[in-house]
XYZ file of C-alpha atoms in Angstrom:
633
model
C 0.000 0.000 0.000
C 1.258 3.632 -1.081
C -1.004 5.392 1.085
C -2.577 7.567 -1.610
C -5.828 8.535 -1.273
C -8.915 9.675 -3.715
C -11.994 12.111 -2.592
C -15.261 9.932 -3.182
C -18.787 10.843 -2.636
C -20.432 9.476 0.840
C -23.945 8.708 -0.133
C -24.264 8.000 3.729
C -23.449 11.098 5.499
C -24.056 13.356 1.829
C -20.913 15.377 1.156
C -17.473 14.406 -0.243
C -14.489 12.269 2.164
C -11.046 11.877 1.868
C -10.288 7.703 1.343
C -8.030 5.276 0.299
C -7.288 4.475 -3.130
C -8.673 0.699 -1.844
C -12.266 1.541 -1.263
C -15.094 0.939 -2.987
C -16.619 3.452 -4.905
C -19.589 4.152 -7.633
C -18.459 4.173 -10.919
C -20.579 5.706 -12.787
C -19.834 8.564 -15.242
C -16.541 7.711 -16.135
C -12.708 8.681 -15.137
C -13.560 12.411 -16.201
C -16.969 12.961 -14.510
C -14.827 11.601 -11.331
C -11.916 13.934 -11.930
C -14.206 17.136 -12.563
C -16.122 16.111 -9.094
C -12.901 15.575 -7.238
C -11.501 18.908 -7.960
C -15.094 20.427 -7.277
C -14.896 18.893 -4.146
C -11.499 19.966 -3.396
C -12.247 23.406 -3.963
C -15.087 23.481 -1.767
C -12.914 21.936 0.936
C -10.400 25.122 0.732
C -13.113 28.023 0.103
C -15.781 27.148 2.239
C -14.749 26.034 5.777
C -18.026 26.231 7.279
C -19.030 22.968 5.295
C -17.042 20.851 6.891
C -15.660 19.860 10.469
C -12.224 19.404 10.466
C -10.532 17.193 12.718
C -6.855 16.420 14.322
C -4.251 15.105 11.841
C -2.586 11.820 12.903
C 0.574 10.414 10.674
C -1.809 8.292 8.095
C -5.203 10.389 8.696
C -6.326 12.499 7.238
C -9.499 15.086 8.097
C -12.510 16.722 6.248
C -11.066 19.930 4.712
C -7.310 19.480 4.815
C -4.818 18.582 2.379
C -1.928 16.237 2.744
C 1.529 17.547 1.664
C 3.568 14.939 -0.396
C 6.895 15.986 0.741
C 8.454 16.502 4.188
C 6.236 18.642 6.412
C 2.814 17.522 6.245
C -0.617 19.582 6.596
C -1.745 19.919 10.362
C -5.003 21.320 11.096
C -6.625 20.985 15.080
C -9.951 22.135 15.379
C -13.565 21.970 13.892
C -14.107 24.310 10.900
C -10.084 24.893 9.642
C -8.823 24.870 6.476
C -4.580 24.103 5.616
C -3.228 23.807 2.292
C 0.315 23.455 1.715
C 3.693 21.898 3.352
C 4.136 23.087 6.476
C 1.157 24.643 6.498
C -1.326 24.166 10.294
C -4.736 25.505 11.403
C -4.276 25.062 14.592
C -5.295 25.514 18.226
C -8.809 27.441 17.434
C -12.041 26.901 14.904
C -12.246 28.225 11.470
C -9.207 29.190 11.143
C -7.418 29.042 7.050
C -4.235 28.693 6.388
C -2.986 28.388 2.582
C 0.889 28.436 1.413
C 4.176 26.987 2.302
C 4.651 26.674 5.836
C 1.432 29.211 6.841
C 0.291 28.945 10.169
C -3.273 30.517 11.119
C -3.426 29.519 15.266
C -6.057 32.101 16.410
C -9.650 31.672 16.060
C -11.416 33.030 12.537
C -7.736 33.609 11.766
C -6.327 33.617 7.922
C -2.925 33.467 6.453
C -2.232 33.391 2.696
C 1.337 33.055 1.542
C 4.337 31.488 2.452
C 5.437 31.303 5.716
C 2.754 33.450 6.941
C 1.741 33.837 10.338
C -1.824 34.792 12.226
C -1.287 33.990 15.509
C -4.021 35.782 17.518
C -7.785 35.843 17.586
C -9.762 37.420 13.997
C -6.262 38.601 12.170
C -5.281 38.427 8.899
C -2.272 37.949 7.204
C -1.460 38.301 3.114
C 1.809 37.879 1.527
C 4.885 36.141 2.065
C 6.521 35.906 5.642
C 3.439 39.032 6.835
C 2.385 38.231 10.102
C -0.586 39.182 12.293
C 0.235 38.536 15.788
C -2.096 40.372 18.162
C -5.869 40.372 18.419
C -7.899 42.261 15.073
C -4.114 42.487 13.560
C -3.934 42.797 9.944
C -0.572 42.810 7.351
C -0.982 42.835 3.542
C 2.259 42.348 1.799
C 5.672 41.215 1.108
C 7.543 41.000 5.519
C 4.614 43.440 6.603
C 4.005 43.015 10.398
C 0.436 43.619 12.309
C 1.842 43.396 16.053
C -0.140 45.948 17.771
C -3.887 45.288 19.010
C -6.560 45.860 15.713
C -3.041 47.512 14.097
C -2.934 47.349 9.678
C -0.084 47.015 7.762
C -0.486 47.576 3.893
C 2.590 47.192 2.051
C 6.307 45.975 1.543
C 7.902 45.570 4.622
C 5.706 47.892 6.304
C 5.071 47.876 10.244
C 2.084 48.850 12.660
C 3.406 47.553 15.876
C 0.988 49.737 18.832
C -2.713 49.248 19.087
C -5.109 50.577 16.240
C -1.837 52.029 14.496
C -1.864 52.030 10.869
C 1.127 51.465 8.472
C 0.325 52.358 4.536
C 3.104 52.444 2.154
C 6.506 50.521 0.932
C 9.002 50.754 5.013
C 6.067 53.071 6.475
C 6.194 52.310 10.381
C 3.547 53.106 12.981
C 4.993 52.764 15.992
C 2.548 54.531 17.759
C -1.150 53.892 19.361
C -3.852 55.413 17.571
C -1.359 56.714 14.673
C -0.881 56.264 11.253
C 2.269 56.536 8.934
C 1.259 57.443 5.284
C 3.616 56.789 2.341
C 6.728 54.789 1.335
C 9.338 55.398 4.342
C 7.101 57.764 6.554
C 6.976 56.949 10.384
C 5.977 58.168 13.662
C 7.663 60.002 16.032
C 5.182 61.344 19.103
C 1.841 59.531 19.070
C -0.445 60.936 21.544
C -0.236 63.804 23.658
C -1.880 64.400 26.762
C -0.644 67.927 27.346
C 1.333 70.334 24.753
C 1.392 73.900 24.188
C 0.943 75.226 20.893
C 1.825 78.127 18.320
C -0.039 81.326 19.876
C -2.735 79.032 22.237
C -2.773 79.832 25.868
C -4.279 76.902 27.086
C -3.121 73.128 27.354
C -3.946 70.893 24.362
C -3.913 67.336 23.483
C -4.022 64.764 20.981
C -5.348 60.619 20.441
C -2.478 60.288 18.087
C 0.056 61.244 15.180
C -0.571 61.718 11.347
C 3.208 61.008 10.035
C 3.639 61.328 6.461
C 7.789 61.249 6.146
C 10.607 60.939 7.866
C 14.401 62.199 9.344
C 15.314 61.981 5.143
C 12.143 64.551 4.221
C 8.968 65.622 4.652
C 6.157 65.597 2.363
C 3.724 68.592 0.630
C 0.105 67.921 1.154
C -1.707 69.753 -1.705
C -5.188 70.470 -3.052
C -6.343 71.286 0.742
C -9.432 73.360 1.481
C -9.415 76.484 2.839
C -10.120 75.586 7.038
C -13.335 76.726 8.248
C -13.517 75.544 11.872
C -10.669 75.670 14.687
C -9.420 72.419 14.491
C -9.172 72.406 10.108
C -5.825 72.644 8.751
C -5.276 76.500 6.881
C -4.197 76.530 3.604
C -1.534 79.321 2.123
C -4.303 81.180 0.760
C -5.589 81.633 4.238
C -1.765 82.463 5.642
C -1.618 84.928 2.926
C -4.563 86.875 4.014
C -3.762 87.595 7.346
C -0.219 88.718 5.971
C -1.892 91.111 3.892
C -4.076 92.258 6.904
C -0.750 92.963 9.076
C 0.680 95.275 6.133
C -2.196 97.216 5.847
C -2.395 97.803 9.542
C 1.502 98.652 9.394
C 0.335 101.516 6.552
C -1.966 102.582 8.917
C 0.142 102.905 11.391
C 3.371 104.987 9.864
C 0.510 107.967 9.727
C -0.278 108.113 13.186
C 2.480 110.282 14.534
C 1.613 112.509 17.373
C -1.751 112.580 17.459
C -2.115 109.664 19.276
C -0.614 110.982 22.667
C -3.668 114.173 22.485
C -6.640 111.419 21.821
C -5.145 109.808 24.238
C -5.451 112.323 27.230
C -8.720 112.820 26.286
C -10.090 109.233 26.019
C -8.727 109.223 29.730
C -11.040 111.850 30.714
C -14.103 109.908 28.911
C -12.750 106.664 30.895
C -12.851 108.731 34.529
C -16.900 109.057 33.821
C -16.616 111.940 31.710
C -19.232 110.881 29.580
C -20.603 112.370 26.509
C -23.230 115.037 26.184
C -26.694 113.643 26.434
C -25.127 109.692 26.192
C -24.449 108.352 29.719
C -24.415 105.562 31.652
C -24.527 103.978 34.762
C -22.789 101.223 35.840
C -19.170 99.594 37.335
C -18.791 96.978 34.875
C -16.338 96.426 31.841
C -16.010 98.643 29.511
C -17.839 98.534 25.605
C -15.982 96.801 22.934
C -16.534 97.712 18.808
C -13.867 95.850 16.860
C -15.932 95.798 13.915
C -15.450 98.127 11.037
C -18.116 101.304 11.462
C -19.750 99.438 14.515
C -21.055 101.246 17.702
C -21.092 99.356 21.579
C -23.031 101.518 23.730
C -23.515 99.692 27.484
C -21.059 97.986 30.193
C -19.271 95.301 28.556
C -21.447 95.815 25.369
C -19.452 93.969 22.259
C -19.674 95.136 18.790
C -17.919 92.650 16.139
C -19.693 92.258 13.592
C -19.149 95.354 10.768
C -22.419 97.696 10.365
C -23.062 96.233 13.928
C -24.642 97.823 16.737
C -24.755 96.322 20.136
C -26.874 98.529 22.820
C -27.153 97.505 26.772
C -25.471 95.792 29.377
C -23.523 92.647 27.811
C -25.239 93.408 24.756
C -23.295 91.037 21.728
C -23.696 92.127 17.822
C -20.997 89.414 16.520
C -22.206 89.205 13.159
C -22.339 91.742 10.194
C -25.399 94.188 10.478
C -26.891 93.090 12.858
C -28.549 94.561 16.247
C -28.284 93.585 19.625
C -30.591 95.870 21.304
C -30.733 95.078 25.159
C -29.549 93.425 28.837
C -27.876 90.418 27.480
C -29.064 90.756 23.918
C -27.430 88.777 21.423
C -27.601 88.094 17.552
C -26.357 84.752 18.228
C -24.133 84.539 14.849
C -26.804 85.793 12.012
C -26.588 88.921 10.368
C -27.019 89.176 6.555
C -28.598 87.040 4.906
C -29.476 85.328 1.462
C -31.251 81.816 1.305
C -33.674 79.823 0.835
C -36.004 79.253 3.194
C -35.723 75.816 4.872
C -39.168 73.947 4.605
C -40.569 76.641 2.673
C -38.719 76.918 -0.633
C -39.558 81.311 -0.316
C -36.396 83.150 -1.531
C -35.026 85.483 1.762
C -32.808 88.643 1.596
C -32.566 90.047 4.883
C -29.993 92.954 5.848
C -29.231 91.872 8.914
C -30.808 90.572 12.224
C -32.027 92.737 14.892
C -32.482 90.656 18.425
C -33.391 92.085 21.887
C -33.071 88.427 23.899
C -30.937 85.711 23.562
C -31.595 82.016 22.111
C -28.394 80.228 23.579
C -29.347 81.318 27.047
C -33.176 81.616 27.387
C -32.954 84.695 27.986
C -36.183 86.212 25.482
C -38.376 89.508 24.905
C -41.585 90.436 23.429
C -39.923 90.513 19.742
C -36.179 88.689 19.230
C -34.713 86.677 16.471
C -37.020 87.829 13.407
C -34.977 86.303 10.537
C -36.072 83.498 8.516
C -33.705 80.286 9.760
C -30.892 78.342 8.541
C -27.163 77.170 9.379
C -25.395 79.981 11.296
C -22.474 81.819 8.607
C -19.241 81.726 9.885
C -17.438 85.199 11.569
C -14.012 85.970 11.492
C -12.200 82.760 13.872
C -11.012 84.580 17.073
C -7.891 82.713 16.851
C -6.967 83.933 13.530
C -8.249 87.738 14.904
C -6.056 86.943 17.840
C -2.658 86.135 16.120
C -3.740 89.187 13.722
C -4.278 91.696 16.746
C -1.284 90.527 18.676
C 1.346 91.022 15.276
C -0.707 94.863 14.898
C -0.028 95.345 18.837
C 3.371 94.551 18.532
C 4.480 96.730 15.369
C 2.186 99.464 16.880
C 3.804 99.721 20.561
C 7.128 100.061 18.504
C 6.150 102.780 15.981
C 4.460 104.427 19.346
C 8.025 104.551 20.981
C 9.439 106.090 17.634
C 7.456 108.422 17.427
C 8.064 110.443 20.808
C 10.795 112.640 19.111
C 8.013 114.024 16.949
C 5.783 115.364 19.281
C 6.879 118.742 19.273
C 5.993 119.494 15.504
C 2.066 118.437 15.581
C 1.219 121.585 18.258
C -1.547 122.546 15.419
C -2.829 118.907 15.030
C -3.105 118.695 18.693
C -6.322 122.035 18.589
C -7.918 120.450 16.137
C -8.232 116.945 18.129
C -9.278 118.795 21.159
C -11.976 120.992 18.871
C -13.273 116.948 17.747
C -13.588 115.818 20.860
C -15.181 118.938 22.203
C -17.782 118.127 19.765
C -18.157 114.457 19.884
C -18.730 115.219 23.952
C -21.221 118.016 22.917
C -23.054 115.477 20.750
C -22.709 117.703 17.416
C -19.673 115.465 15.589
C -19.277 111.810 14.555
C -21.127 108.972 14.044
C -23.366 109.909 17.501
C -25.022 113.462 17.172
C -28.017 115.063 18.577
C -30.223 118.231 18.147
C -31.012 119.501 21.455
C -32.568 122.913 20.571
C -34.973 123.312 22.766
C -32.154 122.836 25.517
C -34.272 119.456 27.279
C -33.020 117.251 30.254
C -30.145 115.362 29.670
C -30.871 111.456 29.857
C -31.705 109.891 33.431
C -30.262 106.290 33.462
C -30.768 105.816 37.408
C -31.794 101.676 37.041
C -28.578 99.632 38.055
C -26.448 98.970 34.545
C -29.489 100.960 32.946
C -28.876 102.781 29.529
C -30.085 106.170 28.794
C -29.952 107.757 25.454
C -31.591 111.211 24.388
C -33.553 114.347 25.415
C -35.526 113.950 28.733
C -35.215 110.281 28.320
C -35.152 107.743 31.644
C -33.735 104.492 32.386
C -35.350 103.902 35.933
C -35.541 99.509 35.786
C -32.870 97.157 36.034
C -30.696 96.437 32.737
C -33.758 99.090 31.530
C -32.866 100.739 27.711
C -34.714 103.860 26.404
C -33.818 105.155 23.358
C -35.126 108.215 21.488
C -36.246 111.368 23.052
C -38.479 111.374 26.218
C -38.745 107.811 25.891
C -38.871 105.639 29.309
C -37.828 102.357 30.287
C -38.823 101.971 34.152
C -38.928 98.084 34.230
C -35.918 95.811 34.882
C -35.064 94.666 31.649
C -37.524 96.244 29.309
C -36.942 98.602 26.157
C -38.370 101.845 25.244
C -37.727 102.510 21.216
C -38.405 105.663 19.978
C -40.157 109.285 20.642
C -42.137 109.187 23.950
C -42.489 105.545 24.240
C -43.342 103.904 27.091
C -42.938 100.869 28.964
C -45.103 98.892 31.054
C -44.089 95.755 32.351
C -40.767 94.145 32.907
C -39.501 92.395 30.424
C -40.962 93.912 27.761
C -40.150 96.507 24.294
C -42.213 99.672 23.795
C -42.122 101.116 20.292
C -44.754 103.281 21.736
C -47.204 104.534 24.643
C -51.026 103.324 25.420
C -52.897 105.675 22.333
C -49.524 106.846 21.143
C -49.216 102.986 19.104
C -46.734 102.302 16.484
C -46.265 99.651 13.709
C -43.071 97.303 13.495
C -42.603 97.124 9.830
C -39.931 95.099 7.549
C -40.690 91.881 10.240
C -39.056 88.711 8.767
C -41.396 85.371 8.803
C -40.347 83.965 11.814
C -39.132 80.220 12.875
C -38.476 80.056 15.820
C -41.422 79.834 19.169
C -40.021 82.879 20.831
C -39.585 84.833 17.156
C -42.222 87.226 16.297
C -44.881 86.498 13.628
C -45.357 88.888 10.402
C -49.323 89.519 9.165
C -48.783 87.352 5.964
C -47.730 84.379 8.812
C -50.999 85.286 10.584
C -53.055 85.538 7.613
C -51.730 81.867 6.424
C -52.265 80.334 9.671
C -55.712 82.006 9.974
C -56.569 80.447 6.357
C -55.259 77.057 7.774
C -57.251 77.362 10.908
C -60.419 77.958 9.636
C -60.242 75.178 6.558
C -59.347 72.443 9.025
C -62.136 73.883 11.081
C -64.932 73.466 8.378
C -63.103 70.433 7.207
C -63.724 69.075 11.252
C -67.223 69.987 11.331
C -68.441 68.638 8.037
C -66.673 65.256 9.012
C -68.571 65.127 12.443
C -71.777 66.061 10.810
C -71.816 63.419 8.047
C -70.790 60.836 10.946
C -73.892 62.335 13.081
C -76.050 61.773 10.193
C -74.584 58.382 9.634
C -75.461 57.238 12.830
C -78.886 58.483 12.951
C -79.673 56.581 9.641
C -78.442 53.799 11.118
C -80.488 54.342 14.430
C -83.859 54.904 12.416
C -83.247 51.086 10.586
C -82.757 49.705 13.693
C -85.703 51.144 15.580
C -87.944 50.624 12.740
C -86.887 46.733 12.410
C -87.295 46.518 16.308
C -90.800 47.919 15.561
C -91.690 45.548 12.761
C -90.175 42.794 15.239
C -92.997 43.576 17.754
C -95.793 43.966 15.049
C -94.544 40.864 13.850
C -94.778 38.909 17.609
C -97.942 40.758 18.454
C -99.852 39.007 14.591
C -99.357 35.615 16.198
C -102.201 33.811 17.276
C -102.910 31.762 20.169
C -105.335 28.298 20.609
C -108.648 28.872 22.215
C -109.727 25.511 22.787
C -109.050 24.043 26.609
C -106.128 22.031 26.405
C -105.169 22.757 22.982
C -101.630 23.668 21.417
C -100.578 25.899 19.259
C -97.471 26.843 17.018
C -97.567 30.486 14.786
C -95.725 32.362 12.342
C -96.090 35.563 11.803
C -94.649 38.746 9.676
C -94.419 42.221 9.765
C -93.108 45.625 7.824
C -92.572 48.995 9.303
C -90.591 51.912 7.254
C -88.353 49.952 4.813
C -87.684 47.145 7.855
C -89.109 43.545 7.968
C -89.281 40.994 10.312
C -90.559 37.372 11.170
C -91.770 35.815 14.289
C -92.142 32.173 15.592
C -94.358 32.218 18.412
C -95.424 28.265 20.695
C -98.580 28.716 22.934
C -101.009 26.492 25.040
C -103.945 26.734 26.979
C -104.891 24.816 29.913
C -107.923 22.038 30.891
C -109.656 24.432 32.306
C -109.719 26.935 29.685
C -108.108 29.423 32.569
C -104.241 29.451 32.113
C -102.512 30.621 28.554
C -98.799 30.448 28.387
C -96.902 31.377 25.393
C -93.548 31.976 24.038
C -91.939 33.818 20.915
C -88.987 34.910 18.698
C -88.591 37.289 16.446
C -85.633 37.979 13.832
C -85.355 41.279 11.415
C -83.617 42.796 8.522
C -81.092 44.695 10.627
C -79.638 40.644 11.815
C -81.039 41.672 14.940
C -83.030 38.722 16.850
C -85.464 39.224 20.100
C -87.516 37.040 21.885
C -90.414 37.053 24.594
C -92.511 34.588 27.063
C -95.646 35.212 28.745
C -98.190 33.763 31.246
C -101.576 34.436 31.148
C -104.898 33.647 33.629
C -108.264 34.387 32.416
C -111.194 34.690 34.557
């Protein structure tokens, strides 16, 4: 005997074995039906390990699904469901596990190795290409010496290595080395991995990192081209974006050179308007921070009111006006991020073109007034990053504290400039110059903002609430947190806007369709909604009605075949003879309703005693019955 074996169909257990050359077998379809079936089989064996169980190899065994080597090293596979093809090759130690090349091993469960002298040695890894290897749980290697040894760690090409957990190595050498990281191209590798604390270019505060993007190495680093312009903090910034910002710095440096002396004389006078000097009818009063208006032609008027946005006005105590033209009118009031605006409405498909936002509450904190928020919705547009503004600001700062130094031996030769800034601010304080001016000829009360961080602006106007705005002359805001807007209004009730005073009414005009519960609601909104209401109304009521008269139609057919039921019961007859018996049917119609009746009666002997009994059934399916005793005398 030569031990060689031949597959041959098991009509017994129905699938294809492994046997000696010596056993019987069915020969039927000739030597190359048998052939064609034993290579089918074969195949199946190596593809499909779920169709067979395979078993331990002994020296002259061998088990469902593996294939015998014919030279030295022999095929060794250990557990139900693996697959080995090739010398040298095992499946051991765990279930459906494949291993297929020279000397492969695939020892972890659901484990695969393809090639020669691969290895997947832990639990669900993979391992392609000759001498790869896949040694830790979720490991995977594709390619010529490429080596998965870190936890759910790739490899993807030539000799490349991902040796930390969920590290990923793509390219001919790359080498992740670190957890969470990835080295991209040929030769690139990791250096750092994750960081739990760093500081970075320009950022104040601690950052950190899951892991390292590494696309080179000590030889050279790489370009990374056709990148996006960075929108958010945490997007990379293109040289576009780099090249911007330069160009902002040189124009502030131009602005700059012409300063010379004048800034020391605005100076002294900006002091005296910081000690509570105030400006002619404009005051206010409160200890907190001072108003901020970055943006280009914007106006902060209120403690700590902030003005970003260009064209933006913020007005009251921590009153914000981020975004361009918008209006933040108010304790707290904020645009939240929308100013201008040109869309299409979302859900309702109506073209919008809105020049800004005007807001006197705030969405992000709850805080909300009789009318906030009037713009139609959609995603916020982005402002100007503060971290960009800030590395901007800080390079204008520094080149401006120098050219400030330089110019002290100047000062002498602006004498004339120095009248004429004095003469400005005379008149900005007097209310008759820049971008704030009043008429006061008929020489009225100066503005009374006497409500704690309360805002006063105009002739005879009063702030007496809390966080309390009035605006426009004799106007009066005497609840905490309420607005007065305009000539003479008037509020009444905290937490409120006046555009007005009771009989003195005005119109808010140019209102947006609003979208949000707290926004307020334009007439053509009203008017819709109105239209809606009373439709679904009608709609409601002729529903109801038809049911009603449903019902009642169906109430009259079953009243009038109850009725027809009794006419019918009440037409039987009954014997009259003493002792006699007596059995009836009887019929009856009453409005479009029929029914029948089946009636049994007797009378006694003695002609005394009548007993009877009845049933009736009608049109409507409906059946009834009835019994009575009777005693004659």
């Amino acid at each position: 005997m030569n031990k060689i074996y031949s597959l041959v169909w098991n009509a017994a257990q129905s699938r294809w074995v492994i046997a000696s050359e010596l056993s019987s077998k069915q020969k039927k379809g000739g030597m190359r039906k048998t052939m064609l079936k034993g290579l089918a089989a074969l195949l199946l064996t190596s593809a499909a390990s779920s169709a067979f169980a395979g078993t331990c190899i002994q020296q002259d065994a061998l088990g469902t699904g593996s294939v015998k080597g014919t030279g030295a090293s022999e095929v060794t596979t250990c557990d139900a469901f693996s697959i080995a093809i090739g010398a040298g090759s095992g499946a051991t130690s765990s279930s459906y596990s494949v291993a297929i090349g020279d000397a492969a091993h695939a020892t972890g469960e659901n484990a695969v190795a393809l090639g020669r002298q691969t290895t997947a040695s832990a639990d669900e890894t993979t391992a392609t290409g000759v001498a790869s290897s896949a040694t830790q749980d979720g490991a995977s290697s594709y390619g010529y010496f490429s080596q998965a040894t870190g936890i759910k760690s790739t490899a993807l090409g030539y000799n490349s290595n991902a040796s930390q957990t969920n590290a990923l190595a793509l390219g001919n050498g790359a080498n992740s080395s670190f957890a969470n990281s990835i080295a991209l191209g040929a030769g690139s590798v990791t250096t750092i991995g994750a960081e739990s604390s760093y500081s970075a270019y320009r950022l104040s505060g601690s950052q950190a990192s899951i892991g390292e993007l590494g696309i080179g190495n000590s030889n050279g680093d790489r370009k990374i081209t056709g990148l996006a312009a960075g929108t958010k903090n945490n997007d990379a910034v293109n040289v576009a974006q780099l090249k911007a910002v330069g160009d902002q710095v040189d124009q502030n440096t131009s602005d700059l050179v012409v300063m010379d002396g004048r800034v020391s004389n605005v100076e002294q006078v900006v002091n005296n308007l910081n000690a509570g000097g105030g400006v002619k009818y404009f005051h206010s009063n409160s200890t907190g921070s001072d108003s901020v208006a970055t943006g280009q032609n914007a106006v902060a008027v209120g403690a700590n009111a902030q003005a970003a946005g260009n064209n933006a006005i913020a007005m009251g105590n921590d009153a914000s006006a981020q975004a361009d033209g918008s209006v933040a009118v108010g304790a707290g009031a904020s645009d939240n991020g929308r100013g201008a605006e040109s869309y299409t409405g979302k859900y309702s498909d109506v073209a919008n073109n809105t020049s800004g936002t005007v807001s006197v509450g705030n969405a992000a904190t709850g805080e909300t007034r009789s009318i906030s928020n009037v713009a139609d919705g959609m995603q916020d547009t982005d402002a100007v990053n503060v971290r960009q503004l800030d590395g901007a600001v800080a390079e204008s700062k520094k080149y401006t504290d120098t050219s400030i130094a330089n110019l002290s031996s100047s000062i002498g030769s602006v004498g004339g400039q120095m009248t004429e800034t004095i003469q400005n601010v005379t008149n900005l304080q007097n209310g008759t110059d820049g971008m704030f001016q009043v008429n006061n000829t008929a020489q009225a009360a100066k503005p009374k903002p006497t409500g704690a961080n309360s805002m006063a602006a105009g002739a005879g106007t009063s702030a007496a609430g809390k966080n309390a705005t009035a605006l426009g002359n004799g106007a009066m805001a005497n609840h905490s947190n309420s607005v007065a807007l305009g000539n003479g209004s008037m509020t009444d009730r905290d937490n409120s806007v006046s555009v007005g005073s009771a009989g003195n009414e005005r119109q808010v005009t140019n209102v947006a369709a609003g979208t949000r519960e707290t926004d307020a609601v334009n007439m053509g909104q009203l008017n819709n909604s109105m239209a809606n209401s009373t439709s679904n109304a009608n709609s409601y009521t002729d529903n109801r009605f038809n049911e009603l008269s449903g019902d009642l139609d169906k109430q009259k057919k079953v009243l009038s075949a109850g009725i027809a039921g009794a006419m019918a019961m009440a037409s039987l007859p009954q014997p009259y003879e003493p002792g006699a018996n007596m059995m009836a049917l009887g019929g009856a119609s009453f409005h479009g309703e029929s029914a029948l009746s089946l009636g049994a009666s007797h009378l006694s002997d003695n002609g005394r005693w009548v007993t009877k009994a009845q049933i009736n059934t009608n049109t409507q399916r409906n059946v009834g019955w009835g019994v009575g005793v009777g005693f004659q005398f």
